[in-house]
Amino acid sequence: MTTAAAMIEVSDVWKAFGALQVLKGITLEVPRGSAVALIGPSGSGKSTLLRCINLLEVPERGRVRVGEHAIDCEHERLPADRELAAFRARTGMVFQLFNLFPHMTALENVSAGPRYVKKASPLAAKEQAMTLLDKVGLSDKAHVYPSHLSGGQRQRVAIARALAMNPEVILFDEVTSALDPELVGEVLDVIRTLAEEGMTMVLVTHEMAFAHEVATTVAFMSDGAIVEIGGPQQVLGEPNNARTQAFLARFHSFQRSFAGGS
Amino acid sequence: MTGVTYSWDFSFLWIYRWLLLKGLGFTLLYTIGSILLGLLVGLLVGLLRLSRSWLVNLPLIAYIEAFRCTPLLVQIIWFYYAFPVLVGIDIPAAIAGMLVLTLYTGAFYAEIFRGGVISIERGQWDAAKAIGMRHAQVLHRVILPQAIKRMIPPFINQSIIQLKNTSLVSTIAVGDLLYQGQLITSATYRPLETYTTVACIYFVILFPMTLGAQVVERRLQRSD
């Protein structure tokens, strides 16, 4: 078994919202240092799966393990607030709409986790936050509020905020979907660097080219299940499943129309 | 046609200046007291209303709607005359008045508080939880600092209305400004001057407050 090497292990995870069964027994292993891209049509459960990995959504059934910590979810019992918080503290997440704290500067956003969750000293938290802002190329914006940052800058602050907790993995939930096209590149650059440094990550994305370039594994989801999983070349280039083919055909026809038009 | 030739004379009120001042003191005491106590009630009830449990919510909703959907005047009379019969304890008018004003404004504050908290986007909760904050920390560090800004304008409005609301305790003989006005009227038979003066005193206090509220509101909007 590869379980010993896997950094994230999702076993038979089920999740429903009311009558809608969103995840139907998902099993997924993410090896340490790898990047898994989740692709698929909207409503297929990609984001819900991501939110189940850090327990922002608690599965009604199944097991989620990140690093050495696992949580078994049973229908009857919700894990305690303390348990969930400790689990999430080790799992970074970056959101489509940034979700920066608007009443805090970039620096305060990044240092909030270490200060309030890890109880780091204000000075230590500040120094670490400056280092991380520098890493994402925003040290000159440390004292600026989110409302005065561009979308790309906000998302880079959000990545720094996730990194500040020294997470074992980072989850990216369509992090470039809300960005103007010219701002996508600067965010992808940061993620690419993290991947090269060996950060374990799971990305929900519609950027097929980026998934192809950065992901070590691509999983195609449809209707609450992973229907095809493999290397990016195989899943994106020569998909076996009919639904994967149909989904990717839309992207390919876009690319063809671009190529034809230019 | 005597009404047309009514000769206004406010001078007699000078004798009663201390009575009016005393009434004003009671009015301010009831206003500030019920605002502070009401805030406490509203904060507690508003926070508990965020719970997902029906067991917690049902009695709180009952309390809030009972006080929001019945006239304050009826509540005051009920608490002073009917409630003592039910529980078999006499409540002094001064306490009944403060109690009802507190519960009444507390019901409104609770909804202002809850409304402010739930107006903050879901994503703020997600982001704060994602870095490992516990529920209370999310509220304290992320949600409330943003929500309070949104609560301030409705809170000020409700508090301004509350000052006028206190005049209703005069019906159970609590010596507020209006009650003193009634006393003066019954002694002098000059309701026009007396009630005009009473109205002016309310206005002189509240008008600057509404202007202040507008300034605060504009400043809050700018800081968004």
mmCIF file of C-alpha atoms in Angstrom, chain A residues 51 54 56 81-82 85 88-89 91 93 95 99-104 112-113 116-117 119 161 165, chain B residues 52 121-137 141-143 145-146 224:
data_model
loop_
_atom_site.group_PDB
_atom_site.id
_atom_site.type_symbol
_atom_site.label_atom_id
_atom_site.label_comp_id
_atom_site.label_asym_id
_atom_site.label_seq_id
_atom_site.Cartn_x
_atom_site.Cartn_y
_atom_site.Cartn_z
ATOM 1 C CA ARG A 51 -13.824 21.566 1.637
ATOM 2 C CA ASN A 54 -9.980 20.473 5.680
ATOM 3 C CA LEU A 56 -14.951 23.069 6.362
ATOM 4 C CA ASP A 81 -15.049 22.553 17.517
ATOM 5 C CA ARG A 82 -11.593 22.247 19.107
ATOM 6 C CA ALA A 85 -9.967 23.829 14.446
ATOM 7 C CA ARG A 88 -7.797 22.889 9.879
ATOM 8 C CA ALA A 89 -4.818 24.749 11.325
ATOM 9 C CA THR A 91 -4.355 22.412 6.318
ATOM 10 C CA MET A 93 -6.828 26.763 2.037
ATOM 11 C CA PHE A 95 -10.485 30.563 -1.872
ATOM 12 C CA ASN A 99 -11.858 36.045 1.637
ATOM 13 C CA LEU A 100 -9.245 38.365 3.073
ATOM 14 C CA PHE A 101 -10.247 40.030 6.326
ATOM 15 C CA PRO A 102 -11.177 43.551 5.161
ATOM 16 C CA HIS A 103 -10.541 45.192 8.541
ATOM 17 C CA MET A 104 -6.928 44.002 8.619
ATOM 18 C CA ALA A 112 -3.636 36.551 12.138
ATOM 19 C CA GLY A 113 -3.290 32.755 12.174
ATOM 20 C CA TYR A 116 -4.437 34.125 17.387
ATOM 21 C CA VAL A 117 -4.257 30.396 16.710
ATOM 22 C CA LYS A 119 -0.277 32.271 20.020
ATOM 23 C CA ARG A 161 -1.953 33.858 4.921
ATOM 24 C CA MET A 165 0.353 28.441 9.492
ATOM 25 C CA ARG B 52 -28.609 26.285 15.116
ATOM 26 C CA GLU B 121 -20.226 36.952 4.108
ATOM 27 C CA ARG B 122 -19.912 33.192 4.590
ATOM 28 C CA GLY B 123 -16.410 33.399 3.121
ATOM 29 C CA GLN B 124 -15.142 35.271 6.172
ATOM 30 C CA TRP B 125 -16.133 32.340 8.376
ATOM 31 C CA ASP B 126 -14.533 29.920 5.920
ATOM 32 C CA ALA B 127 -11.256 31.836 5.789
ATOM 33 C CA ALA B 128 -11.034 32.238 9.565
ATOM 34 C CA LYS B 129 -11.859 28.590 10.205
ATOM 35 C CA ALA B 130 -9.401 27.523 7.510
ATOM 36 C CA ILE B 131 -6.503 29.025 9.469
ATOM 37 C CA GLY B 132 -7.634 27.108 12.528
ATOM 38 C CA MET B 133 -9.673 29.640 14.487
ATOM 39 C CA ARG B 134 -12.273 28.270 16.839
ATOM 40 C CA HIS B 135 -15.859 29.471 16.703
ATOM 41 C CA ALA B 136 -15.458 32.084 19.447
ATOM 42 C CA GLN B 137 -12.224 33.354 17.905
ATOM 43 C CA ARG B 141 -11.351 38.501 15.630
ATOM 44 C CA VAL B 142 -13.100 38.448 12.280
ATOM 45 C CA ILE B 143 -16.887 38.689 12.339
ATOM 46 C CA PRO B 145 -15.115 43.819 14.145
ATOM 47 C CA GLN B 146 -16.833 43.970 10.760
ATOM 48 C CA ASP B 224 -15.683 50.794 3.903
#
